[in-house]
Coordinates of C-alpha atoms in Angstrom, one line a residue:
Chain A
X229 CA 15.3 -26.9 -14.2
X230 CA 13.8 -23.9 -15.5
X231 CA 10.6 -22.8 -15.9
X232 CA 8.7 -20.6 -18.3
X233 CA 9.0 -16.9 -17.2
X234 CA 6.1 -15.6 -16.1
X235 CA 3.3 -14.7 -18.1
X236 CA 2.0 -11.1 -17.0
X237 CA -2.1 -10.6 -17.9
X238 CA -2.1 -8.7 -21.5
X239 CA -4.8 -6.5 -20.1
X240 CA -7.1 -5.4 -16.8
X241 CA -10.0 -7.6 -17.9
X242 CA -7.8 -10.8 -18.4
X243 CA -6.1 -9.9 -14.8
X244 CA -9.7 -9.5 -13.4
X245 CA -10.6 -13.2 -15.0
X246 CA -7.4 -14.5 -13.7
X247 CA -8.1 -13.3 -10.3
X248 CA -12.1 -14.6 -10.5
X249 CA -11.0 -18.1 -11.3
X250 CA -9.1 -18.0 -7.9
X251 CA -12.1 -16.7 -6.7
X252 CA -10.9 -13.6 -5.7
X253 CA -13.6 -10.6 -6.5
X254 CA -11.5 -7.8 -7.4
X255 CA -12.8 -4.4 -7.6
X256 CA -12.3 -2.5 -10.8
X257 CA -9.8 -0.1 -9.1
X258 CA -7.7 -2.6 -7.4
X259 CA -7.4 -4.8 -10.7
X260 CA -6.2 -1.7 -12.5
X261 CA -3.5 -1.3 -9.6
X262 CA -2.5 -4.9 -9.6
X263 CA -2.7 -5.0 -13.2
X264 CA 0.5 -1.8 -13.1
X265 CA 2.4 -2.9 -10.8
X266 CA 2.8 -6.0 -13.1
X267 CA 3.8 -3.8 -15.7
X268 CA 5.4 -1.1 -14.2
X269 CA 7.7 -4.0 -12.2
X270 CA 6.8 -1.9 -8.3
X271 CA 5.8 -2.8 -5.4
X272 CA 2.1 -3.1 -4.9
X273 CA 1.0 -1.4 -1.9
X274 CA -2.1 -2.2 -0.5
X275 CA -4.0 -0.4 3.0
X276 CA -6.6 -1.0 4.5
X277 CA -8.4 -2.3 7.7
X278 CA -8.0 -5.4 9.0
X279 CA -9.8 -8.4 6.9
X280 CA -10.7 -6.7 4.0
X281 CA -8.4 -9.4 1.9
X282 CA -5.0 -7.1 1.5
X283 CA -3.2 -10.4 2.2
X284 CA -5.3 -12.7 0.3
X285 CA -4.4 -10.8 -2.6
X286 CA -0.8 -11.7 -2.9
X287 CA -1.7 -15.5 -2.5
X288 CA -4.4 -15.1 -5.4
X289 CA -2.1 -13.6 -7.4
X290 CA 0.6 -16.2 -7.1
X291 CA -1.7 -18.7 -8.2
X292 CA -3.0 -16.9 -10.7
X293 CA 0.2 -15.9 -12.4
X294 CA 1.5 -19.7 -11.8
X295 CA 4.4 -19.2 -9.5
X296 CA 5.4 -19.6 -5.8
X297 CA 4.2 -17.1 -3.1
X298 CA 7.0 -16.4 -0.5
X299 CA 5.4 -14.3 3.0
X300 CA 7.6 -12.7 5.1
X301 CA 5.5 -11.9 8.1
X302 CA 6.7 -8.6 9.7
X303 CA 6.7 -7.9 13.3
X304 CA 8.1 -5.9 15.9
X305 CA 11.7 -6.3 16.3
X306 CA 12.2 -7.9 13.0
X307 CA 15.6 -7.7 12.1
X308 CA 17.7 -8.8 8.8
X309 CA 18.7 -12.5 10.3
X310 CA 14.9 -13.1 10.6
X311 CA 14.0 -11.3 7.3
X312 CA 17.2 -12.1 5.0
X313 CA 19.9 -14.6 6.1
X314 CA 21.7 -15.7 9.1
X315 CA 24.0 -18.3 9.8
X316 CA 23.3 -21.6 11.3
X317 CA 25.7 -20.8 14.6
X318 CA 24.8 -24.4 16.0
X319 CA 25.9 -26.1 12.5
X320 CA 28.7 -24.1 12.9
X321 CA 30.2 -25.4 15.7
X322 CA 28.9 -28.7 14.8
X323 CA 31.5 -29.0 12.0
X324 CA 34.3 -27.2 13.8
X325 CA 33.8 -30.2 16.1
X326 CA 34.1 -32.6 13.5
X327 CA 36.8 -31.1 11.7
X328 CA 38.8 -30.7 15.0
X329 CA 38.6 -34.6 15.8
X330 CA 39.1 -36.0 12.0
X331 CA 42.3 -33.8 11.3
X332 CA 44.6 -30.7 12.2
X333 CA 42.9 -27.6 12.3
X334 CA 43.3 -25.6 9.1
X335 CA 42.4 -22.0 10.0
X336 CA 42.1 -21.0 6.6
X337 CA 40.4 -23.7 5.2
X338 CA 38.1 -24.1 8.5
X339 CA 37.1 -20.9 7.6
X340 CA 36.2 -21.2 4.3
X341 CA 34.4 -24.5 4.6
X342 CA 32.2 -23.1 7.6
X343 CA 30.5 -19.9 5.6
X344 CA 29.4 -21.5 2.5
X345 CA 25.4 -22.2 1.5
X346 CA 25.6 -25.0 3.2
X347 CA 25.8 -23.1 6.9
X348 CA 23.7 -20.5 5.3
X349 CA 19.8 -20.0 6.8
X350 CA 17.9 -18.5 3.8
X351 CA 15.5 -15.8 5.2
X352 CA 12.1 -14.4 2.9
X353 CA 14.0 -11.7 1.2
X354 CA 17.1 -13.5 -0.1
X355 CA 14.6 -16.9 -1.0
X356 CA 12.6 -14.0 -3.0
X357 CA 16.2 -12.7 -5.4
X358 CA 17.4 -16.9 -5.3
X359 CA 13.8 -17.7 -6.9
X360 CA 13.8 -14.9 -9.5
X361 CA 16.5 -17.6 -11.8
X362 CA 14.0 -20.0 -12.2
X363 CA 10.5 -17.5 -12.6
X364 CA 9.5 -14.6 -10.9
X365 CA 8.1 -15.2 -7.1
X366 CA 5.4 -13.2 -5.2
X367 CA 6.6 -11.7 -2.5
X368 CA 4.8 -10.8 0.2
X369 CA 5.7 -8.2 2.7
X370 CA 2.9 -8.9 5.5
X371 CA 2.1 -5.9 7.7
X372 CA 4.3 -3.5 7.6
X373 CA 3.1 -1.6 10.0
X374 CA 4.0 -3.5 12.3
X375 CA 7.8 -4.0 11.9
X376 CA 10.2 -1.1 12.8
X377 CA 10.8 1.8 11.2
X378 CA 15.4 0.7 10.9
X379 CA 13.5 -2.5 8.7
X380 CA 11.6 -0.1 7.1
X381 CA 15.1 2.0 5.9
X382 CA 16.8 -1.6 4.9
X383 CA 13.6 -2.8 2.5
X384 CA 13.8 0.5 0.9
X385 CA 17.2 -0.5 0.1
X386 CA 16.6 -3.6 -1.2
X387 CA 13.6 -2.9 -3.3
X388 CA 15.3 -0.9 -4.7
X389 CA 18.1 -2.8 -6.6
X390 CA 17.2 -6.5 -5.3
X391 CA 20.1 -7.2 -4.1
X392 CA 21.2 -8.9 -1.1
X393 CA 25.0 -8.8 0.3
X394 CA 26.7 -11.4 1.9
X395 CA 30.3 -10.8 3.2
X396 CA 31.5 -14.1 3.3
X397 CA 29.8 -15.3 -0.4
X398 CA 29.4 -11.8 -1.7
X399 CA 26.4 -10.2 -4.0
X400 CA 23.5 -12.6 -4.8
X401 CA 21.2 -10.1 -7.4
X402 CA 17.9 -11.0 -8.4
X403 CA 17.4 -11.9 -12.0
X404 CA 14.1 -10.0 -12.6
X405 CA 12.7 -8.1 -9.8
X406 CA 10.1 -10.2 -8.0
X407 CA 6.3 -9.2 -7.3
X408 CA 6.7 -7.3 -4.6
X409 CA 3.3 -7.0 -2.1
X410 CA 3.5 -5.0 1.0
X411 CA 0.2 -4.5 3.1
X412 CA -0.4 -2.4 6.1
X413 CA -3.5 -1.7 8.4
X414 CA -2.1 1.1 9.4
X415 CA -1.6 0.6 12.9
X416 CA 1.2 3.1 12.2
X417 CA 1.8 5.9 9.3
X418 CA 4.8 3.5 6.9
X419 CA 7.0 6.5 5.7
X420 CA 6.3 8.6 2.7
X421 CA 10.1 7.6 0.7
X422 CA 8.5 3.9 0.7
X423 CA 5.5 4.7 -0.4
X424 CA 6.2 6.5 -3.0
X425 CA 8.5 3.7 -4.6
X426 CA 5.0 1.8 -4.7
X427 CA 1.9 1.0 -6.8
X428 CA -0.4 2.1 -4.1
X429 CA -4.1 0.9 -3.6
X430 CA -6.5 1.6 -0.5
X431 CA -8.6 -1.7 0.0
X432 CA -12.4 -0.3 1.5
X433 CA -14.6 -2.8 3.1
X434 CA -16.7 -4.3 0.4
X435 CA -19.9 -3.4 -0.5
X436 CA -23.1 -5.2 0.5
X437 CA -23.3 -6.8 -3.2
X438 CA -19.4 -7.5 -3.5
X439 CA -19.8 -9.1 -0.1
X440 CA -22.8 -11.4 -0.6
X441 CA -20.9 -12.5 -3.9
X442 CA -17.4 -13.4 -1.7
X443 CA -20.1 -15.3 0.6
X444 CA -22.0 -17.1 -2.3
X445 CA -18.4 -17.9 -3.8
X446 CA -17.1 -19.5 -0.7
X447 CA -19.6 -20.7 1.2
X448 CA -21.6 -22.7 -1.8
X449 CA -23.4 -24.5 1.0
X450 CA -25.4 -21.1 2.6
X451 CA -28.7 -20.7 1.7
X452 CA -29.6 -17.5 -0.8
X453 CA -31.3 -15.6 2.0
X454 CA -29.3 -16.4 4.6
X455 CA -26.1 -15.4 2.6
X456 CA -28.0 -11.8 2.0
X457 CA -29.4 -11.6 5.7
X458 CA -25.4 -12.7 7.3
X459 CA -23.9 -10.0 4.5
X460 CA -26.4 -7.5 5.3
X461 CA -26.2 -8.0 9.3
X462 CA -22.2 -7.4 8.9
X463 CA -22.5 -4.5 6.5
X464 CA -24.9 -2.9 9.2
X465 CA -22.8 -3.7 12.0
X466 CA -19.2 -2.3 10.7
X467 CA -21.1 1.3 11.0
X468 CA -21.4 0.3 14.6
X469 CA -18.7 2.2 16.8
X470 CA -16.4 -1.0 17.8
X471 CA -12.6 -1.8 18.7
X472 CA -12.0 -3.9 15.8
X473 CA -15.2 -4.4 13.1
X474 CA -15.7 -7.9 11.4
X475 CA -13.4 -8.0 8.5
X476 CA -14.7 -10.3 5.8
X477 CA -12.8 -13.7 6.6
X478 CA -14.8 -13.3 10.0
X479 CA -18.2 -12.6 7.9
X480 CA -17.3 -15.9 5.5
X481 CA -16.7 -17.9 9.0
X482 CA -19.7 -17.3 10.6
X483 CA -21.9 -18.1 7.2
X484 CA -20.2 -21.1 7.1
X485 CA -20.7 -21.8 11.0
X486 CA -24.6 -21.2 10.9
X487 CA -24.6 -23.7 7.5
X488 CA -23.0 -26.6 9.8
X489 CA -25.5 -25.4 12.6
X490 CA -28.5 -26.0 10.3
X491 CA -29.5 -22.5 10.0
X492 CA -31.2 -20.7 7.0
X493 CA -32.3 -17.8 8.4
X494 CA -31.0 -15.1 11.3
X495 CA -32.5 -15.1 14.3
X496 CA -31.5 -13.2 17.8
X497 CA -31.1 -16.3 19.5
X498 CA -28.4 -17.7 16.7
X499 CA -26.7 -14.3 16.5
X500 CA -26.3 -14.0 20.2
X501 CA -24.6 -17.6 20.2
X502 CA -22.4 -17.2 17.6
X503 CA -21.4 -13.6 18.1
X504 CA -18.0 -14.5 18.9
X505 CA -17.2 -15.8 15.6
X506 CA -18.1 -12.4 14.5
X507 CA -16.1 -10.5 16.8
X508 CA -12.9 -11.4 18.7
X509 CA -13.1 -8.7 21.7
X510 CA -15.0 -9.3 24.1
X511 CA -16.0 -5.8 24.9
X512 CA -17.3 -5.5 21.6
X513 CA -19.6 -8.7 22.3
X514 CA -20.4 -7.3 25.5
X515 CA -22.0 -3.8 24.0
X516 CA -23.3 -5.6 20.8
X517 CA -25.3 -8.9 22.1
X518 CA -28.8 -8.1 22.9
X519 CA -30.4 -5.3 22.2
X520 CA -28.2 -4.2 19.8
X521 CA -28.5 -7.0 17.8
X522 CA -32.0 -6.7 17.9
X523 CA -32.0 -3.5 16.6
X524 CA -29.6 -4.2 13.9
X525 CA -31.6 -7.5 13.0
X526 CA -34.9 -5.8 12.7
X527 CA -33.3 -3.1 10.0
X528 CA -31.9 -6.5 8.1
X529 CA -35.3 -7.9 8.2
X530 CA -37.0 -4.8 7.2
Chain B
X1193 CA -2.5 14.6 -28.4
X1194 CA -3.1 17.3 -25.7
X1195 CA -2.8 14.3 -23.0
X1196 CA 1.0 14.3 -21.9
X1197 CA 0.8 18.0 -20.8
X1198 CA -2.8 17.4 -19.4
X1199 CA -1.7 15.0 -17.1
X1200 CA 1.6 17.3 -16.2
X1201 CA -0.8 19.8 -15.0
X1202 CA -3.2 17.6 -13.3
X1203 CA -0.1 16.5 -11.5
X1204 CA 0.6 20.0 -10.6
X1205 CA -2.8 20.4 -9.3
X1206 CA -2.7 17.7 -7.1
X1207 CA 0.9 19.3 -6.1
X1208 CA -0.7 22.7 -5.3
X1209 CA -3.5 21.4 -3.0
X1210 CA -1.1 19.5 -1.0
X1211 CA -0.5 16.2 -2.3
X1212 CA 3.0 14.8 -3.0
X1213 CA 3.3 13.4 -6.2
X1214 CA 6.5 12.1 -6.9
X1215 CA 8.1 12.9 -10.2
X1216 CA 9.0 9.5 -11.5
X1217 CA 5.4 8.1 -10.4
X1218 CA 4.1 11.4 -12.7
X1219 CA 6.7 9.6 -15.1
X1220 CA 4.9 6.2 -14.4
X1221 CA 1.4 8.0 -14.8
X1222 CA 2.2 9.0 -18.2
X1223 CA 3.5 5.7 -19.2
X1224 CA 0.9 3.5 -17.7
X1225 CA -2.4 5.9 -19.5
X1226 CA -1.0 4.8 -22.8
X1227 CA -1.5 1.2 -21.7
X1228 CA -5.2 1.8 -20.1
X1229 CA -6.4 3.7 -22.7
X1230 CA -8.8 6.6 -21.7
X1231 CA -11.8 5.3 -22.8
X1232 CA -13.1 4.1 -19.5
X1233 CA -12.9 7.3 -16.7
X1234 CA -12.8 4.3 -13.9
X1235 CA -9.9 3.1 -15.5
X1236 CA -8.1 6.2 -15.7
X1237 CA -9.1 7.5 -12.0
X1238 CA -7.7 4.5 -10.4
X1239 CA -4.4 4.4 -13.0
X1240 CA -4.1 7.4 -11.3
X1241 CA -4.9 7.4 -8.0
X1242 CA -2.5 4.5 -7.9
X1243 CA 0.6 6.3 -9.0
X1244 CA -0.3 9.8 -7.6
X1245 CA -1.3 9.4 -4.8
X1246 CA 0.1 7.2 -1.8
X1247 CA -1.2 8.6 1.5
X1248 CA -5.5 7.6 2.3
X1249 CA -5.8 10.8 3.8
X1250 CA -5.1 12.2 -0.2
X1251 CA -8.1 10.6 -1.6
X1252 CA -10.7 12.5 -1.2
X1253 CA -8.3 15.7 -2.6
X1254 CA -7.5 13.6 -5.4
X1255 CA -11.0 12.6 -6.3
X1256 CA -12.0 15.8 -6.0
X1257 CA -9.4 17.1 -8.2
X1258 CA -10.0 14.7 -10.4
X1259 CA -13.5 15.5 -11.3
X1260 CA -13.0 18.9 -11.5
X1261 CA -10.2 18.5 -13.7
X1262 CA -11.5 15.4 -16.1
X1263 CA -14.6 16.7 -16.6
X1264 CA -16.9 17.0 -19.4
X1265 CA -16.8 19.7 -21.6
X1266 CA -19.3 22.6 -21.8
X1267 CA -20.1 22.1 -18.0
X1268 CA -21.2 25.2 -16.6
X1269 CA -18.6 24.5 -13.6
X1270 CA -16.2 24.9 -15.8
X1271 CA -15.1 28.4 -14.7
X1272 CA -15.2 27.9 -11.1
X1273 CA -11.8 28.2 -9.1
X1274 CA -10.6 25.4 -6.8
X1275 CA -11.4 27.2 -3.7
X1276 CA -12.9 23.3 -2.7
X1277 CA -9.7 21.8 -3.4
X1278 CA -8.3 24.0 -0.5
X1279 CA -6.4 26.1 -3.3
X1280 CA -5.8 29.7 -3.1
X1281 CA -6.3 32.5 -5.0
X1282 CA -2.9 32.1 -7.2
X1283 CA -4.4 29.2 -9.4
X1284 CA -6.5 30.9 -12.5
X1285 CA -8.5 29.0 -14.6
X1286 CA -8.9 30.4 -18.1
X1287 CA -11.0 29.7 -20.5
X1288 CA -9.9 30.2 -24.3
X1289 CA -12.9 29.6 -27.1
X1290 CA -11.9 26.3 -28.7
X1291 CA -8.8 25.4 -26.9
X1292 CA -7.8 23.1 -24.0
X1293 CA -8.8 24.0 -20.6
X1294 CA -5.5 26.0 -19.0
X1295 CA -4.6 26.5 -16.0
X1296 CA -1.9 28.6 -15.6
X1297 CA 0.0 28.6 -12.0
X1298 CA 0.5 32.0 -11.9
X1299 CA 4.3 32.3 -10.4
X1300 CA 5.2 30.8 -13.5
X1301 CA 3.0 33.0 -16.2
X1302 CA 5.3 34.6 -18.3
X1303 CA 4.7 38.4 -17.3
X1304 CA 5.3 38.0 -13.7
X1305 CA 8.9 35.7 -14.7
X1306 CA 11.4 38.5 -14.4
X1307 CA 9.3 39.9 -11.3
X1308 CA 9.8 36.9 -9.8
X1309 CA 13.6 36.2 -10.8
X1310 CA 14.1 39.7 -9.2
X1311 CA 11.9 38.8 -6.2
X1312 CA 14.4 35.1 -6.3
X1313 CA 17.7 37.0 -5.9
X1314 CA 16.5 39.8 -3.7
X1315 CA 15.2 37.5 -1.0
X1316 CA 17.7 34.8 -1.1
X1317 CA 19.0 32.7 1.7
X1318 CA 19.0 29.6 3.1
X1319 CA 16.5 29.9 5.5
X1320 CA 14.4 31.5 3.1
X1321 CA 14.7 28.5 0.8
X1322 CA 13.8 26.3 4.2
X1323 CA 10.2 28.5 4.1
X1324 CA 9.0 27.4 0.8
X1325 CA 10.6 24.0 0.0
X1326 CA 8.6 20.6 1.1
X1327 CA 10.4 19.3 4.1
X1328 CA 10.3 15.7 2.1
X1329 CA 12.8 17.3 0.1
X1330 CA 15.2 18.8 2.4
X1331 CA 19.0 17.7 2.7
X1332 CA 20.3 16.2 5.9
X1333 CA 22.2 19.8 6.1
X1334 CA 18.8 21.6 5.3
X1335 CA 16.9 19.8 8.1
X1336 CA 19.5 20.1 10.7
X1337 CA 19.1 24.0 10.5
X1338 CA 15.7 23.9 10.5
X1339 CA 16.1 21.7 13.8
X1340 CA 18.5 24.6 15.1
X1341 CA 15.8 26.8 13.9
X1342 CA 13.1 25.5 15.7
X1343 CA 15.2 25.3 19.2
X1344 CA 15.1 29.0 18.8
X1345 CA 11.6 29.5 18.6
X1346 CA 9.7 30.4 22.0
X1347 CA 6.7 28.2 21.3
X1348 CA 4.4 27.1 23.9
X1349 CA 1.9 24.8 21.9
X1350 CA -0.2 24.5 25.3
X1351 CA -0.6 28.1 26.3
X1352 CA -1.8 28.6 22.1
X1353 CA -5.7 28.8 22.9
X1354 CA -5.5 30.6 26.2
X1355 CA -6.5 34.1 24.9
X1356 CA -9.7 32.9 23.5

């Protein structure tokens, strides 16, 4: 069962279309590094803050290009069994069982039965090189900030000749590289040799008028001026000094809560009930509700 | 087509003012222009931005370089050095009536070659290699003696602004 190999956008302005029919606004700059990473076969590597859509990125691209997105999410302490392959221990001894009670123990045989694909848990990475027979995969590398820097050393490795190594089976190579995404918000410098390997691409926070075209996009149900008063009210408040700003998933959330709560305008009562959609610390809340929310209303009404 | 060793020197701009380009991204760079086109100066910033540049913190160097170093011609800040850029005095801008913009690094101008060659073998050693090569290319061997180095240095980072 194979597919058709993956069709890669013939220019920038066809990727940008592509992208737009998945609703996904992509800036000029970002379309160009998406668009090279394609044709250059590298990693893309995308910072930026939280919520400015690194992630989103990779799934938008996956269904523009027609093929499967695979997400390995990283955290601390991640490790090869978690992000490549493991065996299935309990399986394991499951058959040895059964083996034992049906027949005589063949050592040699018991061995060779118990590490084939069968006992074999498929991780991110090694799912990424399998998929590449049938059509190209995108694979997503979620905050890689936040794994460690030994997991950092191994990916290296393995984006660099896709490639995964199995004692017991042996070497399963990819048959085109897949499209590779890594994001970070750096939380923590990712080192320079991985960088470098990449496409790279700084994600900003949008602009007032990319922003109020994501919210018109997704929220079709909001209102014209609310969608420009909620855009503007988050564009003024990221410039306030908080722990973690509204990224724009949070700004799309709260349009869409003050559509199901009837509103079509921003006023300081609303705003200082829904606040917590817009932020998630409660410090933040805490030095934002009141009249700093006045004061940040009045400039949008202005 | 003057582009190829334009965007060699670009890249050696951006390598003089700090940034580390990597050779085959400069390789990519080149590759990837041809496919862009130069007709849009958007297009061709964030081609390469992309493959030039992979810290955040470069950005603002790069953009800067950038528009000093694509810029239009016959515009009067065309003779200006790239003191902005952070770059010292050793970066010369000429500027030849009807040819391409130069900008000749001057360690490797022609008339100071054997000069330097002589300087080269005079002061050679290994820890005089350590003082002018990037420490993202040091060897395992390199870096360990510049660890053995530095445990022979009486440094005292806390006492450094006690004489002011």
């Amino acid at each position: 069962m194979s597919r058709a190999p993956l069709a890669i956008p013939s220019s920038v302005d066809a990727l940008q279309e592509a992208l737009g029919r998945q609703q996904y606004i992509a800036e000029r700059a970002l379309a160009v590094s998406i668009y090279l990473a394609l044709r250059l076969k590298r990693p893309l590597f995308l910072e930026g803050e939280a919520g400015v859509g690194k992630t989103e990125v990779a799934k938008v691209l996956a269904a523009a290009l027609d093929t499967s997105l695979i997400r390995l999410q990283c955290y601390e302490g991640l490790d090869v069994s978690q992000a490549v392959y493991e065996w299935n221990y309990p399986r394991q001894l499951l058959e040895i069982r059964m083996i034992e009670t049906a027949r005589d123990l063949d050592r040699a045989a018991a061995t060779h039965e118990l590490f084939t694909e069968t006992f074999l848990i498929k991780r991110p990475l090694l799912r990424a090189i399998e998929e590449t027979r049938q059509r190209a995969p995108v694979l997503l590398i979620d905050e890689i900030d936040r794994a460690d820097e030994e997991f950092e050393g191994y990916l290296l490795e393995f984006l660099s000749d896709f490639q995964v190594t199995i004692p017991e089976l042996g070497t399963i190579r990819a048959a085109e590289p897949p499209i590779v995404v890594i994001t970070s918000n750096r939380t923590r410098e990712v080192h320079d040799a991985l960088k470098r390997r990449c496409v790279y691409s700084w994600i900003p926070y949008p602009d007032f008028e990319k922003e109020y075209r994501i919210v018109t996009g997704k929220v079709p149900g909001a209102p014209e001026r609310l969608a420009r008063q909620v855009t503007a009210f988050v564009q003024d408040l990221r410039t306030a000094d908080l722990y973690k700003a509204a990224g724009i998933s949070e700004t799309l959330d709260w349009a869409a809560a003050l559509v199901a709560l009837d509103r079509d305008v921003l006023d300081r009562h609303v705003i200082d009930e829904t606040l917590g959609i817009l932020l998630k610390n409660q410090e933040d809340i805490e030095a934002v509700r009141g009249d700093r929310v006045g004061a940040i209303l009045a400039r949008v009404l202005a | 087509m003057q582009l190829v060793p334009n965007l060699l020197l670009f890249g050696r701009v951006l390598r003089a003012t700090g940034v580390h380009v990597h050779r085959e991204r400069m390789v990519d760079a080149i590759q990837a222009t041809e496919w862009i086109g130069l007709r849009s100066r958007t297009d061709l910033r964030a081609t390469l931005s992309a493959l030039l540049v992979h810290r955040h913190e470069d950005l603002p160097l790069f953009n800067q370089a950038f528009d000093l170093f694509f810029r239009a011609h016959g515009s009067s800040a065309l003779d200006l050095p790239l003191f902005s850029l952070g770059e010292r005095a050793r970066v010369v801008m000429r500027r030849n009536a009807g040819a391409p913009q130069r900008l000749d690094l001057e360690s490797e101008s022609t008339e100071s070659d054997a000069a330097s060659a002589a300087f080269a073998i005079g002061a050679y050693s290994t820890v005089e290699v350590s003082r002018t090569k990037d420490f993202a290319d040091f060897t395992t061997s390199e870096l360990e003696a510049a660890r053995r180095f530095m445990l022979r240095m009486h440094w005292q980072p806390g006492f450094r602004l006690m004489g002011i």
